Amino acid sequence: MNVSNQTALKGTIEKVIYKSGENGFTVLALLVNATTSVTVTGYLSDLHAGESVIFQGAWGFHSKFGRQFLAQSAESQLPSSALGIKKYLGSGLIKGIGPKFAERLVNKFKEKTLDVIDQEPDLLFQVDGVGPKRVQLIISAWQEQKEISKVMVFLHGHKISTGFAVKIYKAYGQDSIKIIQENPYKLAQDIWGVGFKTADKLALDLGFETNSLKRVSAGVLHTIAQVVDKGSLYAHVDELKKNLFELLELDRESHEDLIKCALRDLYNQDKIKLVSKDNSHYVTLPQYYFSEVGIAQKIKKLQEQSDLRDRFDFNSAYKLVRSVDKNGIALNEDQQQGVMSCLQNKLSIVTGGPGTGKTTLVKKLLDVLEQKKIKFRLAAPTGRAAKRMFEGTGRSAETLHRLLEFTPAGMNFTRNEQNALDLEFLIVDEASMIDVFLMHAILRALPMRAHLVLLGDIDQLPSVGAGDILNDLIGSCVVSVVRLTEIFRQAQDSLIIVNAHKINNGEFPVSSIPGSRKDFVFIKEQDPEQVFQILRDIYKRRLPAAGISVSDSIVLTPMNRGVVGTQRLNQELQMILNPKDDAEKQASRYGTIYKIGDRVMQIRNNYDKFVFNGDIGDITDINRVDQKIKVSFGDRELEYDFSELDELVLSYAVSIHKSQGSEFGAVIIPIFMQHFILLQRNLIYTAITRAKRLCILIGQPKAIAIGIKNNKGVERLTFLRDYLTTDLQAR
């Protein structure tokens, strides 16, 4: 872009066209006189339509968008004209004031409107139709916005994105700036979305030394958190130091002692735990260490307790297991062994791929338990998985969070050692999704008399959360494990199931088998850009012909970025599937437009709302005046403030990792070489097994073949096996 000399530009903001939540980059239309509007771009603090602003910067020429003003800084003033005030208040800045009400206010108070709101809010009652609730909402929102503006100005002064200002104010209130100045690294710990680098940049700008102990300690905790984000529970000390020197840009030779001092200081404060094994040293956070150790201890205690042998004759149970049910279905030998293993062992794992009869096994187990009047409950990690469990067994099933009675107020589970579950059998499906915290919570709530049965597919991706529970339990050899491998005849009619097993065996999928259902389609395509036209055809022609609705279909892709990543796919799919363009019924945040009818996914655990990472819902209402958006998650409708929209992403397309535990009528999977770094067998296998009625695989045969051949996966560093089989413990 060609750029001219520095100059000033003054005008009134007509419209904010785009604002990035990551770095504050803004594109806006500026009215410089009654008839002339120009485009201004730059990394700017939050600005709103109607504000009068003086920009410092330079004119430039963009090859695609033409002449633009490149702003280096902005000095804003509240609007003084009636028109400016109307635009300012109508921009959605103040809760309770939308464009129509802004017009009524300005018609009543003219240029004094902002003074009335700020100094004499009782005068607002003079406006027709305004009651006490509306006035109080406006007063609170105005005062809150003034405080948030102070935080914005502070952040902008230190060249930090102002998009976090609302969250910071909600967390720290009027002490926000004071807390940030005392310890900016708290932002990375307390404010979701603020990373260590952002907090570190602010700290250094505030005068913190590059070699301060507080900075290095924060870096240690951040580096451990990064390891955990990738699934491991521990970081090798040498690897941690290496990453830390790179992160903090410190040379090893002169700062080795500083790192040791920070580690020692954190250890003495019990903020980290140290585990030594085979002359190597590992660190983790206390909550991960105690969760793994707690899991191991409870399993050992459970296995010391008596089983059901004193309740009934196992010979009679075995006869029932071998019998043919009312539908003429009999269990094979592996299934029979699985049921008996569950009855005879305190902790059992039943694993197997699609079509191998896990559900049939569970139904027979439940028949035995009901006949013997043994109290049981069924649960799964997600609502979708629990619903599928109910549909498969005909017995009530619930999410693990509901089973364990999670309380948002206390941020914990009501069910624990002191308030154990009232049951003798707990059967949990989709066990591969269970992370270390959830497994610990399950075992804490399990009474000593109870049996625990974990059902899952060990060949799927591991849990999104940290840990490798199912693999570790199987690998420890201290838990009873039954693996189902025989594909039942009725399942062999499905190409989805046949190809899932082919992929799991390292073979390329096939598009047809004589006599099989045409429920698997492979569309060969070399150009990722062509995917969008293919998707349009699938959603407009193929799915309606198959009788599958949009709500029962999804696109699964390996990654978020790139041409066929979730971000681009969701933009394109929104235009195909939800093209309506009513500005009054839309919300925009960080460049994403949310519309009524959009499918969205929660991307962090929100315990206040009791909604969790990976939950999918539909937007049912958007109120721009009150800045609220409603999302239906099946049986519950939740309300989000516009400031919370970064917790929601469009979910017409989601990452394969986030699809675990879900099933859809139709699953569309684009696989290309741009996904190379993530291509693994269990990734493609997991995606295909999400499909019930139709699976459409799109992409380059080479990329798919590479993924199928790569059976290594990513090893997670955990010590649960050691805690179960040795006396390993933290120092």
XYZ file of C-alpha atoms in Angstrom:
731
model
C 0.000 0.000 0.000
C 1.308 3.471 -0.918
C 1.399 5.883 2.055
C 1.676 9.692 2.157
C 2.982 12.020 4.898
C 1.559 12.241 8.452
C -1.509 14.444 8.932
C -4.659 14.851 11.030
C -8.199 13.938 10.017
C -11.320 15.037 11.884
C -14.869 13.822 11.454
C -17.863 11.954 12.843
C -17.951 8.158 12.807
C -20.727 7.076 10.491
C -20.328 3.294 10.875
C -17.877 0.772 12.323
C -17.491 -1.706 9.465
C -15.161 -4.263 11.060
C -13.296 -4.797 14.308
C -10.946 -7.664 15.168
C -11.172 -9.010 18.693
C -7.632 -10.398 18.517
C -5.670 -7.216 17.861
C -8.167 -4.331 17.727
C -7.764 -3.717 13.984
C -10.695 -1.532 12.918
C -12.239 -0.408 9.649
C -14.757 2.434 9.849
C -16.551 5.005 7.721
C -15.839 8.604 8.790
C -18.081 11.502 7.754
C -15.739 14.459 7.228
C -18.486 16.802 6.030
C -22.158 16.657 5.138
C -21.593 14.726 1.922
C -18.143 13.115 2.088
C -17.348 9.787 3.802
C -13.869 8.230 3.887
C -12.528 4.871 5.065
C -10.272 4.843 8.145
C -8.291 1.773 9.240
C -5.978 1.134 12.174
C -5.419 -0.575 15.509
C -7.818 1.554 17.532
C -9.692 1.556 20.814
C -13.439 0.964 20.815
C -15.142 3.658 18.786
C -18.847 4.089 18.125
C -21.045 5.627 15.487
C -21.760 9.291 16.236
C -18.480 10.027 18.037
C -16.425 12.992 16.899
C -12.819 11.874 16.442
C -9.485 13.408 15.513
C -7.237 10.803 13.896
C -3.486 11.118 13.481
C -2.041 9.149 10.590
C -1.454 9.189 6.848
C -3.326 8.677 3.613
C -2.689 5.486 1.707
C -3.952 3.663 -1.344
C -5.056 0.032 -1.099
C -4.872 -1.921 -4.361
C -8.292 -3.496 -3.734
C -10.190 -0.993 -1.580
C -8.775 2.300 -2.883
C -7.959 5.435 -0.874
C -7.889 4.967 2.918
C -6.695 6.865 5.962
C -4.246 4.815 8.033
C -4.759 5.947 11.614
C -1.963 5.735 14.187
C -4.028 7.205 17.050
C -7.498 8.536 17.793
C -8.784 11.186 20.178
C -12.542 10.901 20.545
C -15.133 13.278 21.956
C -18.763 12.701 22.769
C -20.972 13.962 19.964
C -22.498 17.409 20.430
C -24.974 17.598 17.559
C -28.441 16.037 17.754
C -27.684 13.870 14.713
C -24.391 12.687 16.203
C -26.011 11.872 19.551
C -28.752 9.911 17.795
C -26.164 7.824 15.916
C -24.076 7.402 19.071
C -26.941 6.151 21.247
C -28.476 4.130 18.426
C -25.233 2.212 17.836
C -26.067 -0.258 20.618
C -23.542 1.241 23.016
C -26.007 1.585 25.930
C -28.266 -1.276 26.979
C -31.901 -0.258 26.840
C -31.379 2.224 24.008
C -31.856 1.135 20.427
C -32.151 3.251 17.265
C -35.880 3.968 17.719
C -35.623 4.921 21.381
C -32.512 6.998 20.651
C -34.555 8.991 18.169
C -37.301 9.578 20.761
C -34.738 10.730 23.329
C -33.046 13.160 20.951
C -36.391 14.499 19.730
C -37.184 15.284 23.372
C -33.867 16.607 24.712
C -31.976 17.599 21.536
C -28.286 18.429 22.149
C -28.739 18.011 25.930
C -29.623 14.301 25.686
C -26.277 12.978 26.978
C -26.248 15.506 29.824
C -29.724 14.393 30.832
C -28.692 10.710 30.934
C -25.520 11.531 32.856
C -26.672 14.276 35.223
C -30.492 14.326 35.363
C -31.740 10.800 34.536
C -35.085 11.456 36.291
C -36.010 13.602 33.293
C -36.089 10.428 31.199
C -39.547 9.750 32.662
C -40.812 12.611 30.496
C -40.344 10.421 27.405
C -43.554 8.559 26.532
C -43.580 4.892 27.467
C -40.522 5.006 29.770
C -40.891 3.240 33.106
C -38.643 2.801 36.170
C -37.133 -0.458 34.878
C -36.009 1.120 31.595
C -34.604 4.203 33.363
C -32.642 2.107 35.858
C -31.261 -0.047 33.043
C -30.090 3.048 31.141
C -28.512 4.616 34.258
C -26.637 1.392 35.132
C -25.504 0.837 31.554
C -24.323 4.462 31.199
C -22.293 4.326 34.419
C -20.869 0.925 33.523
C -19.902 2.163 30.069
C -18.086 5.134 31.622
C -16.040 2.770 33.811
C -15.388 0.412 30.914
C -14.259 3.384 28.832
C -11.612 4.140 31.475
C -10.308 0.578 31.150
C -10.394 0.902 27.353
C -8.394 4.119 27.433
C -5.874 2.500 29.796
C -5.467 -0.584 27.579
C -5.290 1.470 24.412
C -2.614 3.654 25.979
C -0.520 0.525 26.346
C -1.337 -0.716 22.823
C -3.470 -3.632 24.068
C -6.731 -4.638 22.379
C -9.646 -2.945 24.096
C -11.929 -5.872 23.286
C -11.179 -7.349 26.727
C -12.285 -4.214 28.625
C -15.829 -5.419 29.376
C -14.601 -8.762 30.728
C -11.924 -7.076 32.823
C -14.436 -4.666 34.317
C -16.881 -7.486 35.079
C -14.111 -9.430 36.832
C -12.473 -6.613 38.772
C -15.051 -3.788 38.851
C -13.831 -0.309 39.724
C -10.495 -1.739 40.895
C -9.708 -2.928 37.348
C -6.886 -0.530 36.550
C -5.351 -0.840 40.027
C -5.290 -4.662 39.825
C -3.808 -4.611 36.319
C -1.054 -2.222 37.380
C -0.151 -4.344 40.415
C -0.036 -7.655 38.523
C -0.944 -7.644 34.821
C -0.210 -11.383 34.682
C -3.488 -11.960 36.562
C -5.253 -11.135 33.306
C -3.931 -14.316 31.684
C -5.150 -16.357 34.670
C -8.534 -14.694 35.252
C -9.794 -13.359 31.923
C -10.716 -15.949 29.321
C -9.191 -15.019 25.971
C -6.282 -12.989 27.361
C -3.091 -14.899 26.641
C 0.262 -14.720 28.389
C 1.851 -12.714 25.583
C -0.801 -10.000 25.864
C -0.371 -9.803 29.638
C 3.418 -9.863 29.277
C 3.385 -7.060 26.715
C 1.317 -4.957 29.102
C 3.589 -5.799 32.050
C 6.728 -4.765 30.187
C 5.030 -1.553 29.048
C 4.151 -0.848 32.699
C 7.804 -1.138 33.652
C 8.200 -4.737 34.800
C 11.775 -5.970 34.311
C 12.345 -8.731 31.758
C 14.093 -10.775 34.455
C 11.615 -10.125 37.272
C 10.719 -13.186 39.343
C 7.004 -12.412 38.946
C 7.384 -12.504 35.133
C 9.326 -15.771 35.107
C 6.907 -17.437 37.551
C 3.955 -16.400 35.379
C 5.829 -17.813 32.388
C 6.314 -21.168 34.144
C 2.592 -21.490 34.903
C 1.724 -20.461 31.345
C 4.119 -23.009 29.847
C 2.607 -25.806 31.950
C -0.872 -24.655 30.898
C 0.163 -24.859 27.241
C 1.253 -28.466 27.736
C -2.081 -29.264 29.401
C -3.993 -27.599 26.559
C -2.456 -30.207 24.252
C -3.683 -33.054 26.467
C -0.663 -33.917 28.631
C -0.711 -33.485 32.391
C 3.023 -33.042 32.966
C 5.870 -31.076 31.436
C 9.419 -32.408 31.361
C 11.511 -29.898 33.315
C 14.226 -29.650 30.647
C 11.640 -29.126 27.908
C 9.828 -26.580 30.067
C 13.022 -24.589 30.566
C 13.762 -24.615 26.859
C 10.274 -23.342 26.017
C 10.481 -20.787 28.797
C 13.709 -19.248 27.516
C 12.109 -18.897 24.085
C 8.867 -17.472 25.469
C 10.554 -14.871 27.660
C 13.389 -14.225 25.188
C 16.022 -14.773 27.878
C 19.421 -16.332 27.232
C 19.992 -19.611 29.062
C 23.543 -18.904 30.218
C 22.760 -15.885 32.371
C 19.227 -16.778 33.471
C 19.410 -20.485 34.372
C 19.511 -19.654 38.088
C 16.529 -17.315 37.717
C 14.412 -20.131 36.236
C 15.468 -22.471 39.043
C 14.571 -19.795 41.581
C 11.105 -19.354 40.041
C 10.497 -23.116 40.046
C 11.655 -23.394 43.656
C 9.482 -20.443 44.668
C 6.388 -21.919 42.994
C 7.143 -25.318 44.540
C 7.460 -23.835 48.037
C 4.134 -22.027 47.537
C 2.590 -25.368 46.475
C 1.673 -23.914 43.094
C 3.418 -26.724 41.218
C 4.136 -30.400 41.895
C 7.355 -32.220 40.996
C 7.400 -35.898 39.987
C 10.623 -37.816 39.324
C 10.755 -41.008 37.270
C 13.732 -42.841 35.740
C 16.098 -39.972 36.616
C 13.899 -37.459 34.792
C 11.895 -34.670 36.429
C 8.408 -33.463 35.543
C 6.223 -30.634 36.795
C 2.493 -30.074 36.800
C -0.157 -28.046 38.597
C -1.455 -29.498 41.899
C -4.998 -30.062 40.601
C -3.771 -32.429 37.867
C -1.461 -34.352 40.166
C -4.091 -34.841 42.875
C -6.740 -35.817 40.304
C -4.594 -38.601 38.831
C -3.481 -39.816 42.248
C -7.069 -39.650 43.491
C -8.253 -41.775 40.559
C -5.610 -44.416 41.256
C -6.306 -44.523 44.991
C -10.072 -44.888 44.539
C -9.678 -47.681 41.978
C -7.381 -49.596 44.328
C -9.875 -49.191 47.178
C -12.806 -50.251 44.999
C -11.039 -53.419 43.948
C -10.451 -54.346 47.577
C -14.211 -54.327 48.208
C -16.506 -57.307 47.712
C -18.479 -57.627 44.487
C -21.982 -59.008 43.855
C -21.132 -62.601 44.690
C -23.127 -62.432 47.918
C -26.193 -61.081 46.053
C -26.974 -63.813 43.560
C -25.862 -67.000 41.876
C -23.559 -66.248 38.939
C -24.527 -69.512 37.277
C -28.120 -68.326 36.939
C -26.883 -64.975 35.689
C -24.759 -66.713 33.074
C -27.798 -68.673 31.864
C -29.670 -65.409 31.423
C -26.732 -63.884 29.575
C -26.645 -66.824 27.154
C -30.388 -66.802 26.532
C -32.080 -65.463 23.394
C -34.111 -62.314 24.041
C -37.682 -61.625 22.895
C -36.382 -60.199 19.610
C -34.447 -63.373 18.840
C -31.057 -61.756 19.573
C -28.322 -63.783 21.246
C -24.941 -62.505 22.403
C -21.721 -63.791 20.884
C -18.954 -65.108 23.143
C -17.175 -61.761 23.504
C -20.408 -60.025 24.473
C -21.251 -62.743 26.997
C -17.777 -62.399 28.476
C -18.317 -58.625 28.623
C -21.548 -58.897 30.621
C -20.048 -61.392 33.067
C -16.929 -59.241 33.438
C -19.107 -56.282 34.419
C -20.905 -58.416 37.016
C -17.750 -59.956 38.467
C -15.390 -56.948 38.510
C -15.684 -53.643 40.323
C -14.353 -51.716 37.324
C -14.842 -52.929 33.751
C -14.139 -51.481 30.334
C -16.009 -52.559 27.223
C -14.519 -51.184 24.020
C -15.227 -51.747 20.347
C -15.935 -49.990 17.080
C -19.322 -49.288 15.453
C -21.484 -52.318 14.739
C -19.709 -54.590 17.222
C -22.651 -54.772 19.630
C -21.774 -52.587 22.627
C -25.381 -51.446 22.977
C -26.706 -55.019 22.739
C -24.271 -56.042 25.464
C -25.432 -53.201 27.718
C -29.110 -54.048 27.195
C -28.450 -57.626 28.299
C -26.497 -56.378 31.320
C -29.429 -54.153 32.264
C -31.832 -57.092 31.911
C -29.753 -59.015 34.458
C -29.539 -56.056 36.855
C -33.280 -55.425 36.660
C -34.103 -59.088 37.225
C -31.830 -59.149 40.283
C -33.233 -55.780 41.485
C -29.829 -54.131 41.438
C -29.991 -50.319 41.334
C -28.192 -48.762 38.355
C -27.888 -45.457 36.485
C -26.747 -44.605 32.965
C -24.737 -41.508 32.054
C -22.574 -39.964 29.340
C -20.327 -36.892 29.053
C -22.658 -34.914 26.733
C -26.384 -34.425 26.278
C -26.270 -35.870 22.766
C -24.466 -38.997 23.973
C -26.920 -39.413 26.867
C -29.866 -39.120 24.469
C -28.331 -41.736 22.191
C -27.806 -44.029 25.190
C -31.496 -43.701 26.074
C -32.522 -44.423 22.471
C -30.288 -47.508 22.354
C -31.228 -49.061 25.688
C -34.738 -47.763 26.345
C -33.606 -46.735 29.839
C -33.199 -43.232 31.206
C -29.727 -41.699 30.797
C -28.301 -38.335 31.855
C -25.182 -36.231 31.503
C -22.408 -36.795 34.006
C -22.697 -33.205 35.203
C -26.362 -33.745 36.052
C -25.674 -37.131 37.616
C -22.980 -35.652 39.840
C -25.162 -32.580 40.554
C -22.830 -29.819 39.515
C -23.477 -26.494 41.285
C -22.374 -23.339 39.446
C -22.415 -21.293 42.652
C -19.896 -23.534 44.378
C -18.103 -24.494 41.148
C -18.088 -28.130 42.213
C -20.060 -31.371 42.230
C -22.531 -31.955 45.058
C -21.949 -35.694 44.839
C -18.653 -36.745 46.433
C -17.245 -38.986 49.188
C -19.532 -37.416 51.789
C -22.590 -37.486 49.533
C -22.139 -40.559 47.352
C -24.503 -41.656 44.616
C -27.235 -44.078 45.658
C -26.563 -46.938 43.242
C -24.848 -50.273 42.822
C -23.975 -49.989 39.132
C -22.898 -46.930 37.151
C -22.633 -47.397 33.384
C -20.942 -44.581 31.458
C -20.896 -44.358 27.664
C -18.416 -42.484 25.418
C -15.696 -43.011 28.016
C -12.979 -41.897 25.581
C -14.285 -38.341 26.135
C -13.696 -38.391 29.888
C -10.801 -36.206 31.014
C -8.859 -36.418 34.268
C -11.085 -34.021 36.246
C -14.340 -35.699 35.258
C -12.990 -39.189 35.970
C -11.853 -38.073 39.397
C -15.298 -36.594 40.088
C -17.041 -39.820 38.977
C -14.919 -41.968 41.281
C -15.273 -39.601 44.243
C -19.067 -39.899 43.967
C -19.052 -43.677 43.545
C -19.982 -45.618 46.703
C -17.627 -48.433 47.679
C -20.293 -51.072 47.062
C -20.787 -49.992 43.444
C -19.504 -51.337 40.133
C -18.370 -48.966 37.377
C -18.680 -49.884 33.691
C -16.972 -47.708 31.083
C -18.096 -48.062 27.471
C -16.065 -46.497 24.694
C -14.138 -46.821 21.481
C -10.426 -46.841 22.268
C -9.574 -46.172 18.617
C -11.248 -42.768 18.630
C -9.511 -39.521 19.485
C -8.674 -39.021 23.164
C -10.611 -36.549 25.301
C -10.609 -32.845 24.445
C -9.678 -32.175 28.063
C -6.355 -33.181 29.587
C -5.458 -36.779 30.353
C -5.651 -40.126 28.584
C -7.966 -41.957 30.937
C -9.294 -44.826 28.826
C -5.879 -45.635 27.332
C -4.182 -45.457 30.726
C -6.731 -47.699 32.425
C -6.460 -50.305 29.670
C -2.667 -50.039 29.563
C -2.331 -50.491 33.323
C -3.673 -54.073 33.107
C -5.317 -53.664 36.507
C -8.822 -53.212 35.060
C -10.990 -55.836 33.374
C -11.141 -55.094 29.626
C -13.321 -56.712 26.965
C -12.747 -55.716 23.339
C -15.525 -56.410 20.829
C -14.241 -56.972 17.295
C -16.917 -58.938 15.398
C -19.055 -56.757 13.105
C -22.647 -58.002 13.223
C -24.323 -58.992 9.990
C -26.857 -56.173 10.008
C -24.021 -53.667 10.514
C -22.104 -55.084 7.543
C -24.810 -53.661 5.265
C -23.582 -50.149 6.088
C -20.630 -48.730 4.153
C -20.152 -46.247 6.990
C -19.413 -49.057 9.428
C -17.436 -51.156 6.939
C -15.249 -48.186 6.000
C -14.752 -47.151 9.610
C -13.250 -50.572 10.281
C -11.236 -50.475 7.054
C -9.703 -47.155 8.090
C -9.018 -48.525 11.548
C -7.140 -51.390 9.891
C -5.128 -48.983 7.733
C -7.115 -49.550 4.519
C -8.544 -46.952 2.116
C -12.373 -46.737 2.202
C -14.493 -48.128 -0.625
C -17.466 -46.482 -2.342
C -19.528 -49.574 -2.978
C -20.004 -53.195 -1.910
C -22.623 -55.415 -3.563
C -25.797 -55.445 -1.496
C -24.711 -52.659 0.882
C -26.538 -49.390 1.556
C -25.233 -46.364 -0.362
C -24.559 -44.457 2.841
C -20.911 -43.571 2.109
C -19.809 -41.292 -0.736
C -16.275 -40.259 -1.695
C -15.974 -37.116 -3.830
C -12.471 -36.786 -5.222
C -11.375 -33.123 -5.358
C -7.895 -31.598 -5.657
C -8.819 -27.909 -5.238
C -9.946 -26.871 -1.719
C -11.706 -23.789 -3.146
C -14.143 -26.067 -4.960
C -15.450 -27.445 -1.659
C -17.936 -24.596 -1.260
C -19.688 -25.338 -4.548
C -19.763 -29.026 -3.623
C -21.291 -28.153 -0.242
C -23.951 -26.016 -1.926
C -24.927 -29.016 -4.072
C -24.921 -31.356 -1.058
C -27.194 -29.106 1.011
C -29.502 -28.095 -1.829
C -29.792 -31.465 -3.611
C -28.218 -34.533 -1.959
C -29.488 -34.104 1.610
C -33.097 -33.253 0.670
C -33.100 -36.290 -1.650
C -31.924 -38.442 1.264
C -34.553 -36.934 3.582
C -31.921 -35.494 5.931
C -32.470 -32.028 7.405
C -29.869 -29.294 7.793
C -30.200 -29.558 11.586
C -29.242 -33.250 11.407
C -26.099 -32.662 9.330
C -22.675 -31.193 9.952
C -19.312 -30.551 8.304
C -16.336 -31.979 10.216
C -12.825 -30.780 9.423
C -9.408 -31.354 11.024
C -8.550 -27.722 11.794
C -9.946 -24.227 12.370
C -7.822 -22.154 10.006
C -7.254 -22.420 6.271
C -9.495 -22.578 3.211
C -11.356 -25.609 4.538
C -11.001 -24.797 8.227
C -14.035 -24.232 10.448
C -13.791 -20.431 10.304
C -14.006 -20.109 6.513
C -16.441 -23.018 6.181
C -18.851 -21.456 8.674
C -18.850 -18.136 6.831
C -19.648 -19.873 3.557
C -22.229 -22.233 5.065
C -24.000 -19.368 6.816
C -24.472 -17.699 3.417
C -25.815 -20.968 1.976
C -28.015 -22.095 4.880
C -29.032 -18.865 6.632
C -28.779 -16.048 4.082
C -31.405 -13.712 5.596
C -30.039 -10.221 6.156
C -32.161 -8.347 8.711
C -29.739 -5.946 10.420
C -32.146 -5.396 13.319
C -32.033 -9.098 14.135
C -28.268 -9.593 13.982
C -25.351 -9.241 16.353
C -21.744 -8.758 15.352
C -18.636 -9.401 17.402
C -15.012 -9.776 16.359
C -15.934 -9.955 12.693
C -18.557 -12.719 13.079
C -22.214 -11.989 12.318
C -24.747 -13.935 14.384
C -28.282 -14.362 13.041
C -31.491 -15.893 14.331
C -31.517 -19.514 13.209
C -27.737 -19.888 13.228
C -26.302 -23.030 14.785
C -23.630 -22.158 17.350
C -21.263 -24.022 19.648
C -20.059 -23.128 23.121
C -16.231 -23.129 23.155
C -15.499 -22.882 26.869
C -16.973 -24.355 30.028
C -19.372 -21.776 31.480
C -20.364 -23.109 34.866
C -22.654 -20.167 35.632
C -24.805 -21.071 32.648
C -24.217 -24.821 33.043
C -23.135 -25.087 29.410
C -19.925 -26.754 28.340
C -17.217 -26.738 25.701
C -18.611 -28.464 22.605
C -22.336 -28.034 23.374
C -24.285 -27.113 20.227
C -27.427 -24.966 20.122
C -29.494 -22.661 17.900
C -29.953 -18.899 18.156
C -33.658 -18.227 18.798
C -33.677 -14.465 19.424
C -31.446 -11.379 19.225
C -32.325 -8.183 21.092
C -30.052 -5.348 19.968
C -31.575 -2.864 22.426
C -30.894 -4.971 25.525
C -27.807 -6.503 23.868
C -28.995 -10.019 24.571
C -28.985 -13.171 22.484
C -30.927 -16.346 23.274
C -29.633 -19.807 22.404
C -31.597 -23.044 22.670
C -29.564 -26.052 23.823
C -32.210 -28.736 23.413
C -34.346 -28.574 26.534
C -32.872 -25.293 27.806
C -32.790 -21.743 26.454
C -29.891 -19.611 27.697
C -29.361 -15.857 27.492
C -26.010 -14.322 26.519
C -24.906 -10.735 26.782
C -23.307 -9.382 23.602
C -20.018 -9.158 25.541
C -20.139 -12.958 25.944
C -20.421 -13.730 22.234
C -16.767 -14.742 22.033
C -17.861 -17.907 23.859
C -19.987 -18.877 20.850
C -18.859 -19.764 17.338
C -20.906 -20.735 14.308
C -21.115 -24.515 14.144
C -22.359 -25.499 10.708
C -18.785 -26.812 10.583
C -16.808 -27.917 13.647
C -13.436 -29.503 14.264
C -13.393 -33.291 14.426
C -12.090 -33.097 17.998
C -15.158 -31.109 19.066
C -17.527 -33.643 17.451
C -16.754 -36.419 19.924
C -19.826 -37.871 21.578
C -22.139 -36.555 18.861
C -23.883 -38.261 15.960
C -25.580 -36.678 12.959
C -27.736 -38.023 10.161
C -25.235 -36.714 7.619
C -21.559 -35.937 8.113
C -19.466 -34.177 5.448
C -15.682 -34.454 5.858
C -13.241 -32.400 3.731
C -9.658 -33.737 3.889
C -6.829 -31.951 2.027
C -3.046 -31.706 2.158
C -3.333 -28.344 3.949
C -4.436 -30.455 6.951
C -1.171 -32.420 6.742
C 0.097 -31.609 10.247
C -3.063 -33.048 11.845
C -3.765 -36.008 9.585
C -4.007 -39.154 11.709
C -5.923 -42.415 11.432
C -7.930 -41.911 14.614
C -8.951 -38.430 13.421
C -10.499 -39.703 10.164
C -11.937 -42.748 11.954
C -13.600 -40.545 14.590
C -15.123 -38.283 11.927
C -16.628 -41.159 9.939
C -18.108 -42.810 13.033
C -20.112 -39.627 13.759
C -22.374 -40.387 10.754
C -25.629 -42.345 11.147
C -27.273 -42.281 7.710
C -24.854 -40.677 5.255
C -21.125 -39.927 5.232
C -19.629 -37.808 2.450
C -15.833 -37.688 2.281
C -14.428 -34.912 0.075
C -10.814 -34.292 -0.839
C -7.470 -35.433 -2.113
C -6.845 -39.214 -2.080
C -3.208 -38.555 -1.173
C -4.163 -36.588 1.956
C -6.672 -39.235 3.038
C -4.135 -42.032 2.461
C -1.497 -40.197 4.510
C -3.932 -39.830 7.390
C -4.970 -43.477 7.293
C -1.355 -44.662 7.299
C -0.397 -42.421 10.234
C -1.325 -44.484 13.268
C 1.129 -42.877 15.676
C -1.101 -40.187 17.115
C 0.204 -37.768 19.730
C 1.333 -39.307 23.004
C 0.094 -37.620 26.150
C 2.376 -37.438 29.151
C 0.415 -38.873 32.077
C 1.325 -41.019 35.082
C -1.965 -42.744 35.908
C -0.568 -46.150 34.906
C 2.364 -45.627 37.269
C 0.131 -44.509 40.134
C -1.967 -47.662 39.626
C 0.953 -50.097 39.447
C 3.859 -48.522 41.394
C 4.492 -46.322 44.418
C 5.370 -43.279 42.280
C 4.470 -39.996 43.973
C 5.366 -36.317 43.965
C 8.405 -35.116 45.851
